Coordinates of C-alpha atoms and ligand atoms in Angstrom, one line a residue:
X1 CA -27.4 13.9 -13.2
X2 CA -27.4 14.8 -16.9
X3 CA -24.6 12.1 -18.9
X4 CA -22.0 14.4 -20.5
X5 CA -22.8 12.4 -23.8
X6 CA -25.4 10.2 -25.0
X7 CA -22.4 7.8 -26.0
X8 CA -19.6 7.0 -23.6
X9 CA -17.5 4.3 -24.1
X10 CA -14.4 3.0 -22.8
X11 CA -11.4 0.6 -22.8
X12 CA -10.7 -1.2 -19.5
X13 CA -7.5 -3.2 -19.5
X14 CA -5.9 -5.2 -17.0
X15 CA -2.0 -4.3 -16.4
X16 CA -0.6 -7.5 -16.6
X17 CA 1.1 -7.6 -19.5
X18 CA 1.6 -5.5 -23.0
X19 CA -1.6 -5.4 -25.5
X20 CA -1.6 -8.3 -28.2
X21 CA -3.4 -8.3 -30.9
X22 CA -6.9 -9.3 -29.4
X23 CA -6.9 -6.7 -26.7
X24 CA -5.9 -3.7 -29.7
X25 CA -9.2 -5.2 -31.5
X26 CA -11.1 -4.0 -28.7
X27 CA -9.9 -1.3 -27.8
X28 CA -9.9 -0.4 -32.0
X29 CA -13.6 -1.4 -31.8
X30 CA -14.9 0.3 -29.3
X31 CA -12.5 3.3 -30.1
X32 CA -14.4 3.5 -33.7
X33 CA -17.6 2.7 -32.1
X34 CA -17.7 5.9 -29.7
X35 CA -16.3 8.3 -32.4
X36 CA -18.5 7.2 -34.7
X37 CA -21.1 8.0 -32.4
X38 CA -19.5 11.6 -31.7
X39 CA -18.8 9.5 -28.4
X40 CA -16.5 10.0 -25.3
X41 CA -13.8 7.1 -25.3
X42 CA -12.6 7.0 -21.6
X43 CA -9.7 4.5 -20.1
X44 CA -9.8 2.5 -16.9
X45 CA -6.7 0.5 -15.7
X46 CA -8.1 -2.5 -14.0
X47 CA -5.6 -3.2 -11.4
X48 CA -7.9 -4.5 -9.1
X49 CA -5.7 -7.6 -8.5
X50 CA -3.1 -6.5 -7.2
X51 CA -0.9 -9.8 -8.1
X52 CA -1.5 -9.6 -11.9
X53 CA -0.9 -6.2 -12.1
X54 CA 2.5 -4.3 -12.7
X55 CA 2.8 -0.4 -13.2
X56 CA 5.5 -0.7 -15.8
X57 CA 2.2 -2.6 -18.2
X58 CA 0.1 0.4 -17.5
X59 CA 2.6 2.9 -19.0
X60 CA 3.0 0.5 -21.8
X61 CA -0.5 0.1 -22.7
X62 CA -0.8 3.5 -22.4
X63 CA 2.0 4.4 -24.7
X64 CA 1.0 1.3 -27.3
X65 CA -2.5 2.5 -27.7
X66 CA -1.0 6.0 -28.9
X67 CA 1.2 4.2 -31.2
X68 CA -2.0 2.7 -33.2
X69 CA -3.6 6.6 -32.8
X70 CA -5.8 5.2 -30.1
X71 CA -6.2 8.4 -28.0
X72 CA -8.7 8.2 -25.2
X73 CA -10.9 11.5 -23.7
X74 CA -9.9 12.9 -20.1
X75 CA -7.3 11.2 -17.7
X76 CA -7.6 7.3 -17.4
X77 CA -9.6 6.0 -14.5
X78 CA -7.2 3.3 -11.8
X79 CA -9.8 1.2 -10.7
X80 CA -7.9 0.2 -7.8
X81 CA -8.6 4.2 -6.2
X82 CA -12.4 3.1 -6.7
X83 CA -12.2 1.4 -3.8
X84 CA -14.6 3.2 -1.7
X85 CA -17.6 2.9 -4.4
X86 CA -17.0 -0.9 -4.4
X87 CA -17.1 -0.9 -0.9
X88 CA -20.1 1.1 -1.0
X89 CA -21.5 -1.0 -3.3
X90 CA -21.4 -3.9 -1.2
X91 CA -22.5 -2.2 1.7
X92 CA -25.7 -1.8 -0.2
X93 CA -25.6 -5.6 -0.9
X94 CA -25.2 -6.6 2.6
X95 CA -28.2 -4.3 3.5
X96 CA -30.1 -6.1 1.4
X97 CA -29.0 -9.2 2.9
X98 CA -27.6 -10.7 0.2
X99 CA -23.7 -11.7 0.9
X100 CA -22.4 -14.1 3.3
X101 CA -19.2 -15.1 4.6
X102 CA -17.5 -18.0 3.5
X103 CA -14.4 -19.9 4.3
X104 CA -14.1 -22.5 1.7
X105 CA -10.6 -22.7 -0.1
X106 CA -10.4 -24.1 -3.2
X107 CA -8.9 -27.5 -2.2
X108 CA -12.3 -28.2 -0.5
X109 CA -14.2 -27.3 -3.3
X110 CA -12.2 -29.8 -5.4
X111 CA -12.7 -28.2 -8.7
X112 CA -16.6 -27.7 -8.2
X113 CA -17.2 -25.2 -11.2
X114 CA -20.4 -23.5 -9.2
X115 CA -20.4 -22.9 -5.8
X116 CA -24.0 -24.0 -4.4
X117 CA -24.4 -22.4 -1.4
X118 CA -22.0 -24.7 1.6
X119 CA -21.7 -21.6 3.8
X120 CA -24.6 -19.6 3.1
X121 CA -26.3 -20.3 6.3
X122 CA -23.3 -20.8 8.8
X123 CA -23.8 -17.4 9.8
X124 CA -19.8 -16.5 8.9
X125 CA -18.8 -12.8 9.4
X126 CA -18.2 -11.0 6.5
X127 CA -14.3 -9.6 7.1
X128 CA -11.1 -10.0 5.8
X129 CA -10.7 -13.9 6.8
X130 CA -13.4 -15.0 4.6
X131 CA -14.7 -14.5 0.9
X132 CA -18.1 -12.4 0.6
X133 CA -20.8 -14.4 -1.4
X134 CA -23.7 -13.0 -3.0
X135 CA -26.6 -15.4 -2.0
X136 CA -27.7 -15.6 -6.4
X137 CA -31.6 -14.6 -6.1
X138 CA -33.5 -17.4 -8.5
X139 CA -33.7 -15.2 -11.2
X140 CA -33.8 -15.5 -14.9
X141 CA -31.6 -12.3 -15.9
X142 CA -32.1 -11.9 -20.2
X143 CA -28.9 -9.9 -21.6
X144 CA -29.4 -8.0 -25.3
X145 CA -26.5 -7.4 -27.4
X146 CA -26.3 -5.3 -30.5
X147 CA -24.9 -8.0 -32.9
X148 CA -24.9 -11.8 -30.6
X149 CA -27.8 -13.4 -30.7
X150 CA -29.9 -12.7 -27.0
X151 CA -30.4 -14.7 -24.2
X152 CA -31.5 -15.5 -20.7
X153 CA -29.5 -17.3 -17.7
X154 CA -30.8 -18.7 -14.6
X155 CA -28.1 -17.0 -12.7
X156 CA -28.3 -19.3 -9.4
X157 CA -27.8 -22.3 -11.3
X158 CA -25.6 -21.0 -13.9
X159 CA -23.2 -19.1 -12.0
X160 CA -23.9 -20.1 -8.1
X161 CA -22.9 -17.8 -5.7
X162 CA -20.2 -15.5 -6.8
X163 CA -17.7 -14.1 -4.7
X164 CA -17.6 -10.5 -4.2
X165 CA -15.0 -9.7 -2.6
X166 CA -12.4 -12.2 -1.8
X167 CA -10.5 -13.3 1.4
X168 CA -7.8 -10.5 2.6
X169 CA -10.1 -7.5 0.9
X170 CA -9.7 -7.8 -3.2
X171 CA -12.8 -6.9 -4.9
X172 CA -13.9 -9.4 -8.0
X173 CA -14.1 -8.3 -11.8
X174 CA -17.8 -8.4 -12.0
X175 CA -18.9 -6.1 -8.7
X176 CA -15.6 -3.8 -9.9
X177 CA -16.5 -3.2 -13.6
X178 CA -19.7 -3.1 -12.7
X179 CA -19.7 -0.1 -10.4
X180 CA -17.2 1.4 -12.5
X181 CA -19.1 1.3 -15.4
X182 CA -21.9 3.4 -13.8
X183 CA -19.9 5.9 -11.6
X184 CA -18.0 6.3 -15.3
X185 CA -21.7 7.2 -17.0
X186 CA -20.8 4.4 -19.7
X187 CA -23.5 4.0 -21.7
X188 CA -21.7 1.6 -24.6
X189 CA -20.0 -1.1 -23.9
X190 CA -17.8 -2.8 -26.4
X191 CA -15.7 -5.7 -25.5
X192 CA -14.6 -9.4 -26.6
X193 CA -17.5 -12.0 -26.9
X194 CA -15.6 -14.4 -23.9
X195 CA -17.3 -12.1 -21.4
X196 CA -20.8 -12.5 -22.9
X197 CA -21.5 -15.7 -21.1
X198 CA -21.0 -13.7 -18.4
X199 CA -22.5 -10.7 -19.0
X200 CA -25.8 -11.5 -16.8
X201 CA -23.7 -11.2 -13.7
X202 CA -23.1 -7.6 -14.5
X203 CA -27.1 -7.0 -15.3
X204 CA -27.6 -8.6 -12.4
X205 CA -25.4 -6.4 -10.2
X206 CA -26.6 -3.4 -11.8
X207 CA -30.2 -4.2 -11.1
X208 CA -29.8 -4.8 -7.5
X209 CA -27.5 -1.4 -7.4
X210 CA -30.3 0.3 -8.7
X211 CA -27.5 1.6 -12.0
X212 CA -28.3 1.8 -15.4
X213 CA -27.9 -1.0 -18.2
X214 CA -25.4 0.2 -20.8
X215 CA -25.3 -1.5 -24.1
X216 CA -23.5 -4.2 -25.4
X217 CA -21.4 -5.0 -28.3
X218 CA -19.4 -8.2 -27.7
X219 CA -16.8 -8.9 -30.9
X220 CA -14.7 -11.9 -31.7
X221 CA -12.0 -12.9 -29.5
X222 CA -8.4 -13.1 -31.7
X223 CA -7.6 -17.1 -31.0
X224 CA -4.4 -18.7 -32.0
X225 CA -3.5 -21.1 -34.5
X226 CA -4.9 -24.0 -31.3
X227 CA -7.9 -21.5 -31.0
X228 CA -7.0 -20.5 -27.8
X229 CA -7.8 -17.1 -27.0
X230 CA -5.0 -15.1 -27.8
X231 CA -3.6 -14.6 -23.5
X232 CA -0.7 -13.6 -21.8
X233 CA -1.2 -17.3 -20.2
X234 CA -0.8 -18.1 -23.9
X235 CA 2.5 -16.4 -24.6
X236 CA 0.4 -14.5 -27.3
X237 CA 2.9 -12.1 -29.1
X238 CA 3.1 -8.2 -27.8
X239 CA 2.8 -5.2 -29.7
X240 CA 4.0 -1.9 -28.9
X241 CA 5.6 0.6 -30.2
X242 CA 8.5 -0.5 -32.0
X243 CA 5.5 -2.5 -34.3
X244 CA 4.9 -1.3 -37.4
X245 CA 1.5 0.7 -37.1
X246 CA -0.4 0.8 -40.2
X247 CA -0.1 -2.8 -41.2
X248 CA -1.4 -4.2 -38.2
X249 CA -4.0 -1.2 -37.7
X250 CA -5.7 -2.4 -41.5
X251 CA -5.4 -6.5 -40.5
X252 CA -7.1 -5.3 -37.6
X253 CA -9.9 -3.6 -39.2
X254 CA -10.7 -5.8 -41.8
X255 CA -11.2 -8.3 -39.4
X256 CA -13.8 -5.9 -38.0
X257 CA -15.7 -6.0 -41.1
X258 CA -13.8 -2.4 -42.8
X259 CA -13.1 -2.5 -46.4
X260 CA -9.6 -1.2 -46.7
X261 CA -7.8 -0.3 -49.8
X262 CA -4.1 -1.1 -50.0
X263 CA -2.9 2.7 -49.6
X264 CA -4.2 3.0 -46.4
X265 CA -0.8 0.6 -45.4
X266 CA 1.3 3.5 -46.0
X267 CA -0.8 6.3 -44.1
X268 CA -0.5 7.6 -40.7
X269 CA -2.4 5.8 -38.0
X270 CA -4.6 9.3 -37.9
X271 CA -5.8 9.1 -41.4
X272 CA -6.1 5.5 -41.5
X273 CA -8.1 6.1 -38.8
X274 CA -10.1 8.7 -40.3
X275 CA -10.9 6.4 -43.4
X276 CA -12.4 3.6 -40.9
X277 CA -14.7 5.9 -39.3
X278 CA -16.4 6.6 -42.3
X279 CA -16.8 2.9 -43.1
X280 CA -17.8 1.8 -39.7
X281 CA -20.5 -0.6 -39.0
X282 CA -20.7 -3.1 -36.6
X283 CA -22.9 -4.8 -38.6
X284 CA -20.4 -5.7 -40.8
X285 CA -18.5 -7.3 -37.8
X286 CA -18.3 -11.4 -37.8
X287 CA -21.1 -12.9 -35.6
X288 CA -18.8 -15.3 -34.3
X289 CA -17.2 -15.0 -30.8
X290 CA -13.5 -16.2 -32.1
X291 CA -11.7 -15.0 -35.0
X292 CA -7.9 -17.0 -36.3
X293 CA -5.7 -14.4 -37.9
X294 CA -3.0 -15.3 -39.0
X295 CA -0.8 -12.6 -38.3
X296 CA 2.6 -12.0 -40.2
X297 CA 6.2 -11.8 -38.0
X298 CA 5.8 -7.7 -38.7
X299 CA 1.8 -7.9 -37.4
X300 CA 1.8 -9.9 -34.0
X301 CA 5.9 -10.0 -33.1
X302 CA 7.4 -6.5 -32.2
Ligands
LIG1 N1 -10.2 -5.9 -17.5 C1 -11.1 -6.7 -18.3 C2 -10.3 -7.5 -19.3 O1 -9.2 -7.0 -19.6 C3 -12.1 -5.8 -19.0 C4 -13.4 -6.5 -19.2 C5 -14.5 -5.5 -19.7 O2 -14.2 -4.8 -20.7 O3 -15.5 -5.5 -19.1 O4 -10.7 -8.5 -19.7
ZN2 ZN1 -18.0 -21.7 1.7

């Protein structure tokens, strides 16, 4: 199948709670990155867990992504009506024999970090009572970025054995937004830097799926004034509409490495917008993987 575009991109946030500041920088990013690119820009809702997500936060994503003049190409995905090419997707796993069952809880793990294999040979049925493992091949995976430096993770030691799909049927982020990502046609991929560590899963994944690697462009993660990654967990202020657009919009992409001149703070999102394309370069965007801004009341409190 011929890609609509050499560039599509997309934005793929959870509903479970309004944007903040960190999630708009991504989204501005990769926004910029694909219409810079004469790109497609494509939304996916990642309601996959059904417990941290509400319908009221997709509407309100929605809506706060059109107050900044974020305005995405076709209708956005719901990952959660994916279903069938996940399940598909494992079903090509577990031909390959590569998931068990397993019916550890997390009190009998006691905090173990990487799960090293307790039930990969019990010969435990892969169904709704028990979490489906991938059996991590010993594999060095190497993962290229276009601006973080590369690297290469031994994924059975690094990450263990992964679940898949958990007990009582939800599918995991990584086999989700990695099927999705390929039934999409997503070629770029431009997210914050805290999922770089775990990028390899994903090439992984998409090796053994037979899909194609998109590229990746992992940016700085907004922290708070503890560094913490700005989080719902962390009570991180919400934006939305009633925020004042431009002002946030220009702290936003100065901290992606845009020049802006002070008129821009009085110009519709469009043409502010407009102004940033021409100076995009992700080049010019800090190596780091965390970024402090200190964000005024009118920036990070609406
Ligand atoms: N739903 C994920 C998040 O909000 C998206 C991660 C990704 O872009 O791959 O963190
Ligand atoms: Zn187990």
């Amino acid at each position: 199948m011929q890609p609509r575009s050499s560039y599509i991109g997309r934005f793929a946030p959870s509903p479970s709670g309004p944007l903040h500041a960190g999630s708009l920088l991504t989204a501005l990013a990769s926004f910029l990155d694909a219409r810079a690119n004469g790109g497609l820009w494509l939304l996916r809702i990642e309601d996959i867990d059904p417990e941290r997500s509400a319908e009221r936060w997709i509407a309100h994503q929605q809506e706060t992504l059109r107050h900044f003049g974020l305005l995405w190409d076709d209708q956005a995905i719901i990952q959660s009506r994916q279903r069938p090419l996940h399940e598909d997707a494992l079903d090509q796993l577990r031909q390959q024999g590569m998931l068990y069952g397993c019916l550890c809880s997390r009190s009998t793990l006691q905090g173990q970090k990487i799960y090293t294999g307790h039930c990969r040979h019990l010969g435990l049925p892969l169904d709704d009572a028990h979490h489906w493992r991938i059996a991590m091949p010993k594999v060095s995976i190497s993962c290229e970025d276009r601006v973080q430096p590369a690297y290469s993770a031994a994924v059975h030691k690094d990450f263990g054995d992964i679940i898949l799909r958990r007990r009582g049927g939800v599918m995991t982020y990584h086999l989700a937004v990695t099927v999705d990502d390929a039934a999409q046609g997503i070629t770029h991929i431009v997210r914050g830097a805290d999922l770089w560590p775990e990028t390899p899963l994903q090439c992984l994944l998409q090796k053994l799926l037979d899909l194609p690697q998109p590229r990746y462009l992992h940016i700085p993660v907004l922290t708070d004034h503890l560094g913490r990654k700005l989080s719902k967990q962390n009570r991180a202020p919400a934006v939305g509409q009633d925020c004042p657009a431009a002002p946030l919009l220009c702290t936003l992409l100065s901290a992606l490495g845009i020049k802006i001149e002070p008129q821009w703070q009085h110009q519709p999102v469009q043409v502010i917008l407009k102004h940033a394309l021409d100076r995009w370069d992700p080049r010019n965007i800090p190596r780091s993987t965390s970024l402090h801004l200190p964000l005024h009341e009118s920036e990070g409190f609406c």
